[in-house]
PDB file of C-alpha atoms and ligand atoms in Angstrom:
ATOM      1  CA  UNK A   1      -8.482   1.647  -5.906  1.00  0.00           C
ATOM      2  CA  UNK A   2      -4.844   3.934  -5.311  1.00  0.00           C
ATOM      3  CA  UNK A   3      -4.184   7.056  -4.663  1.00  0.00           C
ATOM      4  CA  UNK A   4      -0.947   8.569  -5.415  1.00  0.00           C
ATOM      5  CA  UNK A   5      -0.711  11.682  -3.579  1.00  0.00           C
ATOM      6  CA  UNK A   6       2.521  13.532  -4.828  1.00  0.00           C
ATOM      7  CA  UNK A   7       3.882  13.118  -7.803  1.00  0.00           C
ATOM      8  CA  UNK A   8       5.108  15.525 -10.533  1.00  0.00           C
ATOM      9  CA  UNK A   9       3.608  14.834 -13.993  1.00  0.00           C
ATOM     10  CA  UNK A  10       4.290  18.184 -14.773  1.00  0.00           C
ATOM     11  CA  UNK A  11       7.781  17.090 -15.112  1.00  0.00           C
ATOM     12  CA  UNK A  12       9.176  17.449 -18.629  1.00  0.00           C
ATOM     13  CA  UNK A  13      10.510  14.157 -18.649  1.00  0.00           C
ATOM     14  CA  UNK A  14       6.762  12.871 -18.765  1.00  0.00           C
ATOM     15  CA  UNK A  15       5.848  15.494 -21.536  1.00  0.00           C
ATOM     16  CA  UNK A  16       5.663  12.975 -24.396  1.00  0.00           C
ATOM     17  CA  UNK A  17       3.990  10.436 -22.341  1.00  0.00           C
ATOM     18  CA  UNK A  18       1.454  11.383 -20.594  1.00  0.00           C
ATOM     19  CA  UNK A  19      -1.375   9.605 -22.003  1.00  0.00           C
ATOM     20  CA  UNK A  20       0.500   6.830 -21.407  1.00  0.00           C
ATOM     21  CA  UNK A  21       1.864   8.010 -17.642  1.00  0.00           C
ATOM     22  CA  UNK A  22      -2.104   7.783 -16.660  1.00  0.00           C
ATOM     23  CA  UNK A  23      -3.075   4.402 -18.810  1.00  0.00           C
ATOM     24  CA  UNK A  24      -0.549   2.195 -16.934  1.00  0.00           C
ATOM     25  CA  UNK A  25      -1.177   4.177 -13.849  1.00  0.00           C
ATOM     26  CA  UNK A  26      -5.004   2.886 -14.210  1.00  0.00           C
ATOM     27  CA  UNK A  27      -3.828  -0.761 -15.026  1.00  0.00           C
ATOM     28  CA  UNK A  28      -1.344  -0.785 -12.473  1.00  0.00           C
ATOM     29  CA  UNK A  29      -5.610   0.241  -9.814  1.00  0.00           C
ATOM     30  CA  UNK A  30      -3.906   3.852  -9.282  1.00  0.00           C
ATOM     31  CA  UNK A  31      -6.927   5.694  -9.989  1.00  0.00           C
ATOM     32  CA  UNK A  32      -6.439   9.004  -8.536  1.00  0.00           C
ATOM     33  CA  UNK A  33      -3.648  10.974  -8.929  1.00  0.00           C
ATOM     34  CA  UNK A  34      -2.155  14.432  -7.089  1.00  0.00           C
ATOM     35  CA  UNK A  35       0.201  16.308  -9.808  1.00  0.00           C
ATOM     36  CA  UNK A  36       2.017  18.569  -7.342  1.00  0.00           C
ATOM     37  CA  UNK A  37       3.963  21.916  -8.500  1.00  0.00           C
ATOM     38  CA  UNK A  38       6.727  24.138  -7.560  1.00  0.00           C
ATOM     39  CA  UNK A  39       6.362  27.082  -9.140  1.00  0.00           C
ATOM     40  CA  UNK A  40       3.578  29.343 -10.737  1.00  0.00           C
ATOM     41  CA  UNK A  41       4.081  27.640 -14.153  1.00  0.00           C
ATOM     42  CA  UNK A  42       4.450  24.080 -12.657  1.00  0.00           C
ATOM     43  CA  UNK A  43       1.027  24.889 -10.886  1.00  0.00           C
ATOM     44  CA  UNK A  44      -0.542  25.951 -14.099  1.00  0.00           C
ATOM     45  CA  UNK A  45       0.871  22.658 -16.101  1.00  0.00           C
ATOM     46  CA  UNK A  46      -0.677  20.607 -13.532  1.00  0.00           C
ATOM     47  CA  UNK A  47      -3.998  22.358 -13.785  1.00  0.00           C
ATOM     48  CA  UNK A  48      -4.275  21.995 -17.417  1.00  0.00           C
ATOM     49  CA  UNK A  49      -3.341  18.410 -17.385  1.00  0.00           C
ATOM     50  CA  UNK A  50      -5.869  17.629 -14.382  1.00  0.00           C
ATOM     51  CA  UNK A  51      -8.382  18.998 -17.059  1.00  0.00           C
ATOM     52  CA  UNK A  52      -7.898  16.450 -19.142  1.00  0.00           C
ATOM     53  CA  UNK A  53      -8.288  13.443 -16.698  1.00  0.00           C
ATOM     54  CA  UNK A  54     -11.100  12.334 -14.506  1.00  0.00           C
ATOM     55  CA  UNK A  55     -10.069  11.966 -11.071  1.00  0.00           C
ATOM     56  CA  UNK A  56      -6.320  13.635 -11.611  1.00  0.00           C
ATOM     57  CA  UNK A  57      -6.530  16.410  -9.750  1.00  0.00           C
ATOM     58  CA  UNK A  58      -3.547  19.400  -8.956  1.00  0.00           C
ATOM     59  CA  UNK A  59      -2.005  20.948  -5.989  1.00  0.00           C
ATOM     60  CA  UNK A  60      -0.837  24.377  -6.716  1.00  0.00           C
ATOM     61  CA  UNK A  61       2.637  25.966  -5.029  1.00  0.00           C
ATOM     62  CA  UNK A  62       5.577  27.584  -4.786  1.00  0.00           C
ATOM     63  CA  UNK A  63       8.478  24.907  -3.236  1.00  0.00           C
ATOM     64  CA  UNK A  64      10.825  26.319  -0.627  1.00  0.00           C
ATOM     65  CA  UNK A  65      13.918  25.722  -2.866  1.00  0.00           C
ATOM     66  CA  UNK A  66      12.210  27.756  -5.641  1.00  0.00           C
ATOM     67  CA  UNK A  67      10.732  30.272  -3.131  1.00  0.00           C
ATOM     68  CA  UNK A  68      14.550  31.908  -2.975  1.00  0.00           C
ATOM     69  CA  UNK A  69      14.524  33.170  -6.748  1.00  0.00           C
ATOM     70  CA  UNK A  70      10.505  33.844  -6.948  1.00  0.00           C
ATOM     71  CA  UNK A  71       8.897  37.657  -6.500  1.00  0.00           C
ATOM     72  CA  UNK A  72       6.453  37.621  -3.527  1.00  0.00           C
ATOM     73  CA  UNK A  73       4.220  39.757  -7.117  1.00  0.00           C
ATOM     74  CA  UNK A  74       4.056  35.431  -7.798  1.00  0.00           C
ATOM     75  CA  UNK A  75       1.730  34.756  -4.350  1.00  0.00           C
ATOM     76  CA  UNK A  76      -0.343  37.293  -6.542  1.00  0.00           C
ATOM     77  CA  UNK A  77      -0.603  34.515  -9.274  1.00  0.00           C
ATOM     78  CA  UNK A  78      -0.874  31.571  -7.244  1.00  0.00           C
ATOM     79  CA  UNK A  79      -4.036  32.698  -5.296  1.00  0.00           C
ATOM     80  CA  UNK A  80      -6.061  33.032  -8.606  1.00  0.00           C
ATOM     81  CA  UNK A  81      -5.082  29.412  -9.149  1.00  0.00           C
ATOM     82  CA  UNK A  82      -6.095  28.465  -6.159  1.00  0.00           C
ATOM     83  CA  UNK A  83     -10.251  28.810  -6.710  1.00  0.00           C
ATOM     84  CA  UNK A  84      -9.711  26.142  -9.860  1.00  0.00           C
ATOM     85  CA  UNK A  85     -12.026  23.228  -9.520  1.00  0.00           C
ATOM     86  CA  UNK A  86      -9.196  20.869  -9.794  1.00  0.00           C
ATOM     87  CA  UNK A  87      -6.900  22.265  -7.581  1.00  0.00           C
ATOM     88  CA  UNK A  88      -7.291  20.246  -4.059  1.00  0.00           C
ATOM     89  CA  UNK A  89      -4.024  21.305  -2.248  1.00  0.00           C
ATOM     90  CA  UNK A  90      -1.716  23.705  -1.934  1.00  0.00           C
ATOM     91  CA  UNK A  91       1.709  22.439  -2.619  1.00  0.00           C
ATOM     92  CA  UNK A  92       4.716  21.912  -2.354  1.00  0.00           C
ATOM     93  CA  UNK A  93       5.834  24.063  -0.074  1.00  0.00           C
ATOM     94  CA  UNK A  94       8.006  23.598   3.742  1.00  0.00           C
ATOM     95  CA  UNK A  95      11.695  24.109   4.621  1.00  0.00           C
ATOM     96  CA  UNK A  96      14.846  22.806   2.784  1.00  0.00           C
ATOM     97  CA  UNK A  97      18.073  23.217   4.712  1.00  0.00           C
ATOM     98  CA  UNK A  98      19.631  20.759   2.658  1.00  0.00           C
ATOM     99  CA  UNK A  99      20.008  22.512  -0.447  1.00  0.00           C
ATOM    100  CA  UNK A 100      19.424  26.277   0.810  1.00  0.00           C
ATOM    101  CA  UNK A 101      22.831  26.796   3.665  1.00  0.00           C
ATOM    102  CA  UNK A 102      22.449  31.078   3.534  1.00  0.00           C
ATOM    103  CA  UNK A 103      20.519  32.790   6.557  1.00  0.00           C
ATOM    104  CA  UNK A 104      19.195  35.336   4.226  1.00  0.00           C
ATOM    105  CA  UNK A 105      17.558  32.890   1.807  1.00  0.00           C
ATOM    106  CA  UNK A 106      16.597  30.338   4.313  1.00  0.00           C
ATOM    107  CA  UNK A 107      14.609  33.702   5.689  1.00  0.00           C
ATOM    108  CA  UNK A 108      12.889  33.825   2.663  1.00  0.00           C
ATOM    109  CA  UNK A 109      11.672  30.007   2.467  1.00  0.00           C
ATOM    110  CA  UNK A 110      10.405  30.636   5.566  1.00  0.00           C
ATOM    111  CA  UNK A 111       8.275  33.911   4.301  1.00  0.00           C
ATOM    112  CA  UNK A 112       6.758  32.028   1.694  1.00  0.00           C
ATOM    113  CA  UNK A 113       5.674  28.646   3.892  1.00  0.00           C
ATOM    114  CA  UNK A 114       4.095  30.345   6.545  1.00  0.00           C
ATOM    115  CA  UNK A 115       2.329  33.182   3.881  1.00  0.00           C
ATOM    116  CA  UNK A 116       1.464  30.294   1.572  1.00  0.00           C
ATOM    117  CA  UNK A 117      -0.340  28.439   4.913  1.00  0.00           C
ATOM    118  CA  UNK A 118      -2.225  31.818   4.825  1.00  0.00           C
ATOM    119  CA  UNK A 119      -3.390  31.449   1.284  1.00  0.00           C
ATOM    120  CA  UNK A 120      -4.232  27.566   2.063  1.00  0.00           C
ATOM    121  CA  UNK A 121      -6.219  28.520   5.063  1.00  0.00           C
ATOM    122  CA  UNK A 122      -7.705  31.163   3.046  1.00  0.00           C
ATOM    123  CA  UNK A 123      -9.191  29.231   0.215  1.00  0.00           C
ATOM    124  CA  UNK A 124      -9.759  26.032   2.851  1.00  0.00           C
ATOM    125  CA  UNK A 125      -7.185  23.680   1.294  1.00  0.00           C
ATOM    126  CA  UNK A 126      -4.681  21.185   2.879  1.00  0.00           C
ATOM    127  CA  UNK A 127      -1.228  22.347   2.426  1.00  0.00           C
ATOM    128  CA  UNK A 128       1.685  19.602   1.842  1.00  0.00           C
ATOM    129  CA  UNK A 129       4.855  19.877   2.810  1.00  0.00           C
ATOM    130  CA  UNK A 130       8.364  19.089   1.752  1.00  0.00           C
ATOM    131  CA  UNK A 131      11.042  19.217   4.879  1.00  0.00           C
ATOM    132  CA  UNK A 132      14.392  18.404   4.375  1.00  0.00           C
ATOM    133  CA  UNK A 133      17.180  19.015   6.946  1.00  0.00           C
ATOM    134  CA  UNK A 134      15.009  21.256   8.764  1.00  0.00           C
ATOM    135  CA  UNK A 135      12.557  18.980  10.749  1.00  0.00           C
ATOM    136  CA  UNK A 136      12.519  21.304  13.861  1.00  0.00           C
ATOM    137  CA  UNK A 137      12.053  24.616  12.475  1.00  0.00           C
ATOM    138  CA  UNK A 138       9.205  22.687  10.122  1.00  0.00           C
ATOM    139  CA  UNK A 139       7.653  21.809  12.794  1.00  0.00           C
ATOM    140  CA  UNK A 140       7.948  25.117  15.131  1.00  0.00           C
ATOM    141  CA  UNK A 141       6.146  26.865  11.768  1.00  0.00           C
ATOM    142  CA  UNK A 142       3.474  24.449  11.558  1.00  0.00           C
ATOM    143  CA  UNK A 143       2.768  24.469  15.684  1.00  0.00           C
ATOM    144  CA  UNK A 144       2.699  28.575  14.964  1.00  0.00           C
ATOM    145  CA  UNK A 145       0.914  28.804  11.734  1.00  0.00           C
ATOM    146  CA  UNK A 146      -1.600  25.747  12.002  1.00  0.00           C
ATOM    147  CA  UNK A 147      -2.529  24.690   8.473  1.00  0.00           C
ATOM    148  CA  UNK A 148      -6.705  24.991   9.306  1.00  0.00           C
ATOM    149  CA  UNK A 149      -7.430  21.981   6.575  1.00  0.00           C
ATOM    150  CA  UNK A 150      -4.577  19.646   7.572  1.00  0.00           C
ATOM    151  CA  UNK A 151      -1.875  18.399   4.972  1.00  0.00           C
ATOM    152  CA  UNK A 152       0.774  16.008   4.187  1.00  0.00           C
ATOM    153  CA  UNK A 153       4.105  15.537   5.360  1.00  0.00           C
ATOM    154  CA  UNK A 154       5.357  14.709   2.144  1.00  0.00           C
ATOM    155  CA  UNK A 155       7.987  12.291   1.721  1.00  0.00           C
ATOM    156  CA  UNK A 156       8.551  12.266   5.215  1.00  0.00           C
ATOM    157  CA  UNK A 157      11.942  11.442   6.415  1.00  0.00           C
ATOM    158  CA  UNK A 158      12.048  12.193   9.905  1.00  0.00           C
ATOM    159  CA  UNK A 159      11.694   9.746  13.113  1.00  0.00           C
ATOM    160  CA  UNK A 160       8.930   7.826  14.311  1.00  0.00           C
ATOM    161  CA  UNK A 161       8.804  10.673  17.283  1.00  0.00           C
ATOM    162  CA  UNK A 162       8.822  13.576  14.996  1.00  0.00           C
ATOM    163  CA  UNK A 163       5.798  12.069  12.717  1.00  0.00           C
ATOM    164  CA  UNK A 164       3.610  11.827  15.694  1.00  0.00           C
ATOM    165  CA  UNK A 165       4.378  15.267  16.712  1.00  0.00           C
ATOM    166  CA  UNK A 166       3.579  16.085  13.184  1.00  0.00           C
ATOM    167  CA  UNK A 167       0.319  14.055  14.335  1.00  0.00           C
ATOM    168  CA  UNK A 168      -0.521  15.772  16.805  1.00  0.00           C
ATOM    169  CA  UNK A 169      -0.830  18.849  14.824  1.00  0.00           C
ATOM    170  CA  UNK A 170      -2.972  17.294  12.725  1.00  0.00           C
ATOM    171  CA  UNK A 171      -0.847  16.059  10.023  1.00  0.00           C
ATOM    172  CA  UNK A 172      -0.875  12.908   7.653  1.00  0.00           C
ATOM    173  CA  UNK A 173       1.979  11.241   6.822  1.00  0.00           C
ATOM    174  CA  UNK A 174       3.128   9.755   3.419  1.00  0.00           C
ATOM    175  CA  UNK A 175       5.459   7.407   2.330  1.00  0.00           C
ATOM    176  CA  UNK A 176       7.118   6.719  -0.585  1.00  0.00           C
ATOM    177  CA  UNK A 177       9.906   4.723  -1.980  1.00  0.00           C
ATOM    178  CA  UNK A 178      12.338   5.039   0.636  1.00  0.00           C
ATOM    179  CA  UNK A 179      10.160   2.821   2.124  1.00  0.00           C
ATOM    180  CA  UNK A 180      10.922  -0.240   0.423  1.00  0.00           C
ATOM    181  CA  UNK A 181      14.650   0.222  -0.085  1.00  0.00           C
ATOM    182  CA  UNK A 182      16.282  -2.951   1.582  1.00  0.00           C
ATOM    183  CA  UNK A 183      18.451  -0.285   3.579  1.00  0.00           C
ATOM    184  CA  UNK A 184      16.271   1.997   5.190  1.00  0.00           C
ATOM    185  CA  UNK A 185      15.860   1.673   9.122  1.00  0.00           C
ATOM    186  CA  UNK A 186      13.876   5.381   9.824  1.00  0.00           C
ATOM    187  CA  UNK A 187      10.809   5.284   6.971  1.00  0.00           C
ATOM    188  CA  UNK A 188      10.298   1.353   8.383  1.00  0.00           C
ATOM    189  CA  UNK A 189       9.773   2.370  11.839  1.00  0.00           C
ATOM    190  CA  UNK A 190       7.250   5.540  10.711  1.00  0.00           C
ATOM    191  CA  UNK A 191       5.457   2.565   8.680  1.00  0.00           C
ATOM    192  CA  UNK A 192       4.666   0.855  11.801  1.00  0.00           C
ATOM    193  CA  UNK A 193       3.661   3.732  14.203  1.00  0.00           C
ATOM    194  CA  UNK A 194       1.838   6.188  12.138  1.00  0.00           C
ATOM    195  CA  UNK A 195      -1.909   5.112  12.863  1.00  0.00           C
ATOM    196  CA  UNK A 196      -3.959   3.765  10.179  1.00  0.00           C
ATOM    197  CA  UNK A 197      -6.225   6.983   9.833  1.00  0.00           C
ATOM    198  CA  UNK A 198      -3.061   8.712   9.563  1.00  0.00           C
ATOM    199  CA  UNK A 199      -0.934   7.325   6.704  1.00  0.00           C
ATOM    200  CA  UNK A 200      -1.130   8.614   2.472  1.00  0.00           C
ATOM    201  CA  UNK A 201       0.610   6.743  -0.418  1.00  0.00           C
ATOM    202  CA  UNK A 202       2.790   8.748  -2.827  1.00  0.00           C
ATOM    203  CA  UNK A 203       5.421   8.024  -5.340  1.00  0.00           C
ATOM    204  CA  UNK A 204       6.877  11.754  -5.620  1.00  0.00           C
ATOM    205  CA  UNK A 205       7.466  10.899  -9.532  1.00  0.00           C
ATOM    206  CA  UNK A 206      10.147  11.471 -11.298  1.00  0.00           C
ATOM    207  CA  UNK A 207      12.055  10.788  -7.874  1.00  0.00           C
ATOM    208  CA  UNK A 208      12.364   8.329  -5.510  1.00  0.00           C
ATOM    209  CA  UNK A 209      11.784   5.190  -7.506  1.00  0.00           C
ATOM    210  CA  UNK A 210      10.888   2.187  -5.291  1.00  0.00           C
ATOM    211  CA  UNK A 211      13.211  -0.862  -5.245  1.00  0.00           C
ATOM    212  CA  UNK A 212      13.649  -3.178  -7.867  1.00  0.00           C
ATOM    213  CA  UNK A 213      13.386  -0.421 -10.203  1.00  0.00           C
ATOM    214  CA  UNK A 214      15.546   2.056  -8.757  1.00  0.00           C
ATOM    215  CA  UNK A 215      17.799   4.213 -11.487  1.00  0.00           C
ATOM    216  CA  UNK A 216      14.832   4.499 -13.552  1.00  0.00           C
ATOM    217  CA  UNK A 217      11.903   7.172 -14.011  1.00  0.00           C
ATOM    218  CA  UNK A 218       9.616   6.628 -11.297  1.00  0.00           C
ATOM    219  CA  UNK A 219       5.532   6.919 -12.164  1.00  0.00           C
ATOM    220  CA  UNK A 220       2.707   6.587 -10.017  1.00  0.00           C
ATOM    221  CA  UNK A 221       1.925   2.840 -11.451  1.00  0.00           C
ATOM    222  CA  UNK A 222       4.909   1.906  -8.504  1.00  0.00           C
ATOM    223  CA  UNK A 223       2.373   2.681  -6.076  1.00  0.00           C
ATOM    224  CA  UNK A 224       1.259  -1.128  -5.406  1.00  0.00           C
ATOM    225  CA  UNK A 225       4.938  -2.033  -4.391  1.00  0.00           C
ATOM    226  CA  UNK A 226       5.184   0.973  -1.978  1.00  0.00           C
ATOM    227  CA  UNK A 227       1.820  -0.447  -0.628  1.00  0.00           C
ATOM    228  CA  UNK A 228       3.427  -3.685  -0.327  1.00  0.00           C
ATOM    229  CA  UNK A 229       6.425  -2.789   1.359  1.00  0.00           C
ATOM    230  CA  UNK A 230       3.819  -1.213   4.034  1.00  0.00           C
ATOM    231  CA  UNK A 231       1.868  -4.037   4.167  1.00  0.00           C
ATOM    232  CA  UNK A 232       4.429  -6.246   5.030  1.00  0.00           C
ATOM    233  CA  UNK A 233       5.883  -3.851   7.760  1.00  0.00           C
ATOM    234  CA  UNK A 234       2.342  -3.906   9.239  1.00  0.00           C
ATOM    235  CA  UNK A 235       1.471  -7.161   8.815  1.00  0.00           C
ATOM    236  CA  UNK A 236      -1.410  -6.698   6.899  1.00  0.00           C
ATOM    237  CA  UNK A 237      -2.750  -7.219   3.249  1.00  0.00           C
ATOM    238  CA  UNK A 238      -2.250  -4.897   0.353  1.00  0.00           C
ATOM    239  CA  UNK A 239      -5.863  -4.732  -0.074  1.00  0.00           C
ATOM    240  CA  UNK A 240      -6.157  -3.562   3.187  1.00  0.00           C
ATOM    241  CA  UNK A 241      -3.106  -0.592   3.280  1.00  0.00           C
ATOM    242  CA  UNK A 242      -5.325   0.340  -0.265  1.00  0.00           C
ATOM    243  CA  UNK A 243      -8.526   1.142   1.414  1.00  0.00           C
ATOM    244  CA  UNK A 244      -7.415   2.751   4.533  1.00  0.00           C
ATOM    245  CA  UNK A 245      -4.868   5.139   2.329  1.00  0.00           C
ATOM    246  CA  UNK A 246      -7.147   5.652  -0.224  1.00  0.00           C
ATOM    247  CA  UNK A 247      -9.808   6.522   2.372  1.00  0.00           C
ATOM    248  CA  UNK A 248      -7.361   8.861   4.245  1.00  0.00           C
ATOM    249  CA  UNK A 249      -6.654  10.235   0.711  1.00  0.00           C
ATOM    250  CA  UNK A 250     -10.203  11.155   0.156  1.00  0.00           C
ATOM    251  CA  UNK A 251     -11.145  12.436   3.747  1.00  0.00           C
ATOM    252  CA  UNK A 252      -8.495  15.013   3.653  1.00  0.00           C
ATOM    253  CA  UNK A 253      -9.005  16.388   0.094  1.00  0.00           C
ATOM    254  CA  UNK A 254     -13.081  16.189   0.546  1.00  0.00           C
ATOM    255  CA  UNK A 255     -13.496  14.112  -3.156  1.00  0.00           C
TER     256      UNK A 255
HETATM  257 ZN1   ZN B 301       7.778  16.402  -4.664  1.00  0.00          ZN
END
């Protein structure tokens, strides 16, 4: 059984097909899903969907790009959701310097990031980290505010050297569609160096659709394509990748 550690089934594009999405995932052997939020509304929606299915869980949190237009009072709302039994992680949170260029707005991202790590520590949850064009600052924040219950570098797009440093801070490395892209050098390098105990799978659906379906809407049923790419790179069987990545997710989320 596979575990998709990062999908946005709470995205409105799936609104009329939630049952079908979960069914197709199960048929593909993807029995465990973690639905990840980007603001309070999507956090509530992730919980509502997770309540309907076995082995479907929710992560609640405020994404760095959304943080710049979010009142701090939303963190109080978020805090209330963290005690829900289907909530197994806090995310996604982090730093995005690709979309956010303004220094003042970057300071807001930083504040929300640190405050949410503190919330995760208080409620004993791992964190899901979004990092885009902000590797060094993300590393500094995590080093100075270490998530006590660890976390995931989601859709990790940094170098293999930095992946090892994030692992030293207790983080897991999650890979998705880009590892299947024919021209992607870095994710393939990362897939080869991350230790078996720290590697996870994700789709980040509806984004980052794996080869050969690029251009189409992504979904959790595509996880085996990502596992196959990683198996080829590491020269092991797909079953082996399936086994250790699911075991890692269950260990991290205490399932
Ligand atoms: Zn995401």
